[in-house]
Amino acid sequence: MGEFIELFGVMMAIFVPITMLIFVIKYMENKRLLNDKLARMRIDLERNNNAELEKEVQSLRERVEVLEQIVTDTRFDLHSKIQSL
């Protein structure tokens, strides 16, 4: 029986560190993969946000151009003067 306990102790002394090393390696690998995926998702989100913002800026520029045309139109000035009377 003493030999069995001694053998079990030797096996545990060998397999526990190996098992722990495997767990640590797998953990670090999964952490790296998740960080890479998160970085890709952030880049995609930034690209999408930039595209949406560019569309919105373009739309606002077009609206400003229309408003400038309305305000600088001589008929608008005439209409304003009539309204003020």
Backbone as ProteinMPNN parsed JSONL, in Angstrom:
{"seq_chain_A": "MGEFIELFGVMMAIFVPITMLIFVIKYMENKRLLNDKLARMRIDLERNNNAELEKEVQSLRERVEVLEQIVTDTRFDLHSKIQSL", "coords_chain_A": {"N_chain_A": [[0.817, -1.188, 0.0], [1.985, 1.201, 0.7], [3.688, 1.596, -1.43], [1.914, 2.196, -3.452], [0.857, 4.688, -2.631], [3.173, 6.171, -2.713], [3.786, 6.01, -5.466], [1.492, 7.249, -6.458], [1.894, 9.82, -5.41], [4.209, 10.591, -6.846], [3.181, 10.563, -9.431], [1.255, 12.597, -9.216], [2.928, 14.731, -8.683], [4.112, 15.022, -11.126], [2.008, 15.236, -13.058], [0.243, 17.29, -12.177], [1.638, 19.864, -12.365], [2.057, 19.823, -15.16], [-0.573, 19.719, -16.132], [-1.535, 22.151, -15.12], [0.12, 23.9, -16.53], [-0.776, 23.43, -19.137], [-3.423, 24.394, -18.896], [-2.893, 27.115, -18.389], [-1.576, 27.875, -20.748], [-3.628, 27.44, -22.652], [-5.507, 29.264, -21.682], [-4.168, 31.718, -22.076], [-3.943, 31.663, -24.853], [-6.654, 31.697, -25.649], [-7.356, 34.162, -24.574], [-5.774, 35.888, -26.109], [-6.902, 35.411, -28.648], [-9.507, 36.366, -28.217], [-8.956, 39.064, -27.664], [-7.906, 39.84, -30.144], [-10.172, 39.478, -31.747], [-11.885, 41.349, -30.571], [-10.486, 43.693, -31.157], [-10.706, 43.704, -33.964], [-13.483, 43.996, -34.155], [-13.805, 46.53, -33.02], [-12.479, 48.093, -34.93], [-14.137, 47.648, -37.168], [-16.508, 48.788, -36.185], [-15.69, 51.446, -35.894], [-15.188, 52.097, -38.568], [-17.768, 51.826, -39.64], [-19.12, 53.795, -38.165], [-17.728, 56.051, -39.058], [-18.448, 56.068, -41.76], [-21.211, 56.48, -41.565], [-21.208, 59.003, -40.345], [-19.957, 60.518, -42.327], [-21.906, 60.406, -44.345], [-23.966, 61.787, -43.067], [-22.786, 64.314, -42.726], [-22.472, 65.053, -45.402], [-25.167, 65.199, -46.161], [-26.004, 67.31, -44.507], [-24.437, 69.377, -45.55], [-25.56, 69.633, -48.084], [-28.096, 70.53, -47.346], [-27.448, 72.989, -46.182], [-26.465, 74.336, -48.402], [-28.835, 74.58, -49.906], [-30.341, 76.174, -48.157], [-28.727, 78.467, -48.159], [-29.05, 79.266, -50.793], [-31.75, 79.907, -50.744], [-31.821, 82.02, -48.891], [-30.166, 83.927, -50.084], [-31.541, 84.504, -52.338], [-33.233, 86.9, -54.275], [-35.975, 87.156, -54.26], [-36.661, 86.118, -51.793], [-35.741, 88.087, -50.087], [-37.406, 90.178, -50.862], [-39.883, 89.089, -50.134], [-39.531, 88.983, -47.36], [-39.416, 91.704, -46.755], [-41.987, 92.477, -47.478], [-43.475, 91.024, -45.64], [-42.695, 92.264, -43.289], [-44.036, 94.642, -43.361]], "CA_chain_A": [[0.0, 0.0, 0.0], [2.889, 2.34, 0.75], [4.214, 1.815, -2.772], [0.843, 2.832, -4.217], [0.806, 6.088, -2.23], [4.393, 6.789, -3.222], [3.59, 6.123, -6.909], [0.473, 8.276, -6.645], [2.551, 11.1, -5.14], [5.09, 10.894, -7.969], [2.315, 10.89, -10.569], [0.668, 13.906, -8.972], [3.998, 15.717, -8.799], [4.397, 15.195, -12.548], [0.839, 15.612, -13.848], [-0.381, 18.551, -11.751], [2.266, 21.01, -13.046], [1.819, 19.732, -16.607], [-1.966, 20.106, -16.34], [-1.63, 23.587, -14.876], [0.774, 24.559, -17.654], [-1.702, 23.335, -20.276], [-4.515, 25.333, -18.652], [-2.388, 28.493, -18.539], [-1.327, 28.086, -22.176], [-4.936, 27.554, -23.317], [-6.102, 30.516, -21.244], [-3.487, 32.812, -22.763], [-4.304, 31.571, -26.267], [-8.029, 32.183, -25.775], [-7.348, 35.593, -24.285], [-5.224, 36.55, -27.294], [-7.903, 35.338, -29.712], [-10.599, 37.282, -27.882], [-8.468, 40.433, -27.847], [-7.835, 40.074, -31.585], [-11.547, 39.621, -32.232], [-12.37, 42.63, -30.058], [-9.827, 44.752, -31.935], [-11.349, 43.724, -35.286], [-14.832, 44.54, -33.992], [-13.669, 47.975, -32.81], [-12.138, 48.69, -36.225], [-15.358, 47.623, -37.973], [-17.427, 49.769, -35.62], [-15.185, 52.774, -36.234], [-15.412, 52.296, -40.005], [-19.198, 52.043, -39.845], [-19.451, 55.105, -37.623], [-17.171, 57.059, -39.957], [-19.267, 56.094, -42.972], [-22.475, 57.124, -41.213], [-20.943, 60.422, -40.111], [-19.699, 61.147, -43.62], [-23.203, 60.565, -45.009], [-24.696, 62.843, -42.377], [-22.133, 65.584, -43.055], [-22.827, 65.359, -46.789], [-26.569, 65.618, -46.145], [-26.068, 68.639, -43.905], [-23.86, 70.324, -46.509], [-26.573, 69.866, -49.114], [-29.149, 71.35, -46.75], [-26.915, 74.341, -46.016], [-26.437, 74.937, -49.74], [-30.208, 74.947, -50.253], [-30.706, 77.317, -47.324], [-27.99, 79.632, -48.654], [-29.705, 79.706, -52.026], [-33.018, 80.544, -50.375], [-31.568, 83.284, -48.203], [-29.557, 84.893, -51.008], [-32.474, 84.752, -53.436], [-33.819, 88.24, -54.155], [-37.4, 87.025, -53.938], [-36.756, 85.914, -50.35], [-35.579, 89.407, -49.481], [-38.642, 90.896, -51.138], [-40.926, 88.49, -49.291], [-39.259, 89.419, -45.977], [-39.802, 93.112, -46.647], [-43.447, 92.535, -47.514], [-43.952, 90.491, -44.373], [-42.417, 93.216, -42.226], [-44.967, 95.778, -43.463]], "C_chain_A": [[0.864, 1.255, 0.0], [3.469, 2.669, -0.615], [3.189, 2.538, -3.63], [0.78, 4.331, -3.902], [2.027, 6.825, -2.762], [4.288, 7.003, -4.726], [2.573, 7.216, -7.223], [1.073, 9.674, -6.418], [3.454, 11.527, -6.282], [4.265, 11.303, -9.185], [1.707, 12.283, -10.406], [1.718, 15.005, -9.137], [4.34, 15.996, -10.258], [3.202, 15.785, -13.282], [0.195, 16.93, -13.436], [0.306, 19.741, -12.405], [2.032, 21.007, -14.56], [0.392, 20.19, -16.921], [-2.142, 21.608, -16.146], [-1.001, 24.374, -16.028], [-0.129, 24.552, -18.886], [-2.852, 24.321, -20.105], [-4.071, 26.777, -18.862], [-2.158, 28.814, -20.01], [-2.643, 28.286, -22.925], [-5.616, 28.869, -22.951], [-5.48, 31.693, -22.001], [-3.833, 32.832, -24.253], [-5.715, 32.11, -26.495], [-8.116, 33.682, -25.523], [-6.825, 36.378, -25.482], [-6.229, 36.556, -28.437], [-9.061, 36.294, -29.458], [-10.174, 38.735, -28.057], [-8.356, 40.792, -29.323], [-9.227, 40.301, -32.164], [-12.139, 40.96, -31.793], [-11.758, 43.789, -30.842], [-10.443, 44.86, -33.325], [-12.745, 44.327, -35.201], [-14.787, 46.054, -33.782], [-13.353, 48.689, -34.121], [-13.367, 48.743, -37.121], [-16.352, 48.669, -37.489], [-16.99, 51.178, -35.982], [-15.413, 53.078, -37.711], [-16.879, 52.594, -40.273], [-19.619, 53.415, -39.334], [-18.939, 56.213, -38.529], [-18.017, 57.178, -41.217], [-20.595, 56.789, -42.696], [-22.28, 58.619, -41.011], [-20.677, 61.158, -41.423], [-20.988, 61.367, -44.39], [-23.984, 61.712, -44.378], [-24.097, 64.211, -42.694], [-22.497, 65.994, -44.477], [-24.264, 65.853, -46.872], [-26.713, 67.028, -45.578], [-25.485, 69.704, -44.83], [-24.875, 70.665, -47.593], [-27.691, 70.755, -48.581], [-28.693, 72.796, -46.583], [-26.872, 75.053, -47.364], [-27.827, 75.406, -50.154], [-30.636, 76.173, -49.449], [-29.977, 78.587, -47.761], [-28.628, 80.168, -49.929], [-31.013, 80.429, -51.706], [-32.772, 81.925, -49.793], [-30.99, 84.33, -49.153], [-30.448, 85.198, -52.198], [-33.139, 86.112, -53.224], [-35.303, 88.173, -53.818], [-37.6, 86.813, -52.442], [-36.671, 87.252, -49.628], [-36.847, 90.234, -49.677], [-39.774, 90.393, -50.26], [-40.752, 88.926, -47.835], [-39.695, 90.859, -45.777], [-41.32, 93.259, -46.65], [-44.018, 92.059, -46.181], [-43.746, 91.484, -43.239], [-43.367, 94.414, -42.247], [-46.214, 95.534, -42.718]], "O_chain_A": [[0.515, 2.255, -0.627], [3.717, 3.831, -0.939], [3.545, 3.394, -4.44], [0.663, 5.15, -4.814], [1.927, 7.968, -3.208], [4.66, 8.067, -5.22], [2.77, 8.012, -8.141], [0.777, 10.603, -7.17], [3.469, 12.701, -6.652], [4.599, 12.262, -9.881], [1.657, 13.056, -11.363], [1.427, 16.077, -9.668], [4.807, 17.086, -10.59], [3.359, 16.735, -14.05], [-0.355, 17.626, -14.29], [-0.392, 20.584, -12.969], [1.832, 22.06, -15.166], [0.173, 20.955, -17.861], [-2.829, 22.259, -16.933], [-1.536, 25.4, -16.448], [-0.231, 25.555, -19.593], [-3.222, 25.011, -21.055], [-4.803, 27.571, -19.453], [-2.504, 29.901, -20.471], [-2.76, 29.201, -23.741], [-6.229, 29.514, -23.802], [-6.194, 32.559, -22.505], [-3.997, 33.901, -24.841], [-5.946, 32.886, -27.422], [-8.872, 34.386, -26.193], [-7.377, 37.422, -25.829], [-6.398, 37.567, -29.118], [-9.54, 36.955, -30.38], [-10.953, 39.551, -28.548], [-8.672, 41.915, -29.716], [-9.433, 41.207, -32.972], [-12.822, 41.623, -32.573], [-12.448, 44.759, -31.153], [-10.679, 45.963, -33.819], [-13.146, 45.088, -36.082], [-15.633, 46.779, -34.306], [-13.892, 49.762, -34.393], [-13.621, 49.761, -37.765], [-16.97, 49.36, -38.298], [-17.819, 52.015, -36.339], [-15.79, 54.195, -38.065], [-17.203, 53.502, -41.039], [-20.386, 54.118, -39.992], [-19.633, 57.206, -38.749], [-18.273, 58.287, -41.688], [-21.053, 57.597, -43.504], [-23.102, 59.418, -41.46], [-21.123, 62.292, -41.604], [-21.155, 62.408, -45.026], [-24.594, 62.515, -45.084], [-24.837, 65.17, -42.909], [-22.799, 67.161, -44.727], [-24.548, 66.822, -47.577], [-27.464, 67.844, -46.114], [-25.997, 70.823, -44.881], [-25.033, 71.825, -47.972], [-28.177, 71.635, -49.291], [-29.468, 73.723, -46.817], [-27.202, 76.236, -47.457], [-27.981, 76.503, -50.691], [-31.226, 77.103, -49.998], [-30.559, 79.671, -47.734], [-28.731, 81.38, -50.119], [-31.339, 81.441, -52.326], [-33.442, 82.889, -50.163], [-31.307, 85.513, -49.025], [-30.125, 86.08, -52.994], [-33.559, 86.434, -52.113], [-35.822, 89.065, -53.148], [-38.594, 87.273, -51.879], [-37.42, 87.519, -48.688], [-37.302, 90.91, -48.755], [-40.536, 91.185, -49.706], [-41.738, 89.207, -47.154], [-40.279, 91.198, -44.748], [-41.872, 94.071, -45.908], [-44.96, 92.658, -45.664], [-44.556, 91.532, -42.313], [-43.485, 95.124, -41.248], [-47.101, 96.388, -42.701]]}, "name": "protein", "num_of_chains": 1, "seq": "MGEFIELFGVMMAIFVPITMLIFVIKYMENKRLLNDKLARMRIDLERNNNAELEKEVQSLRERVEVLEQIVTDTRFDLHSKIQSL"}
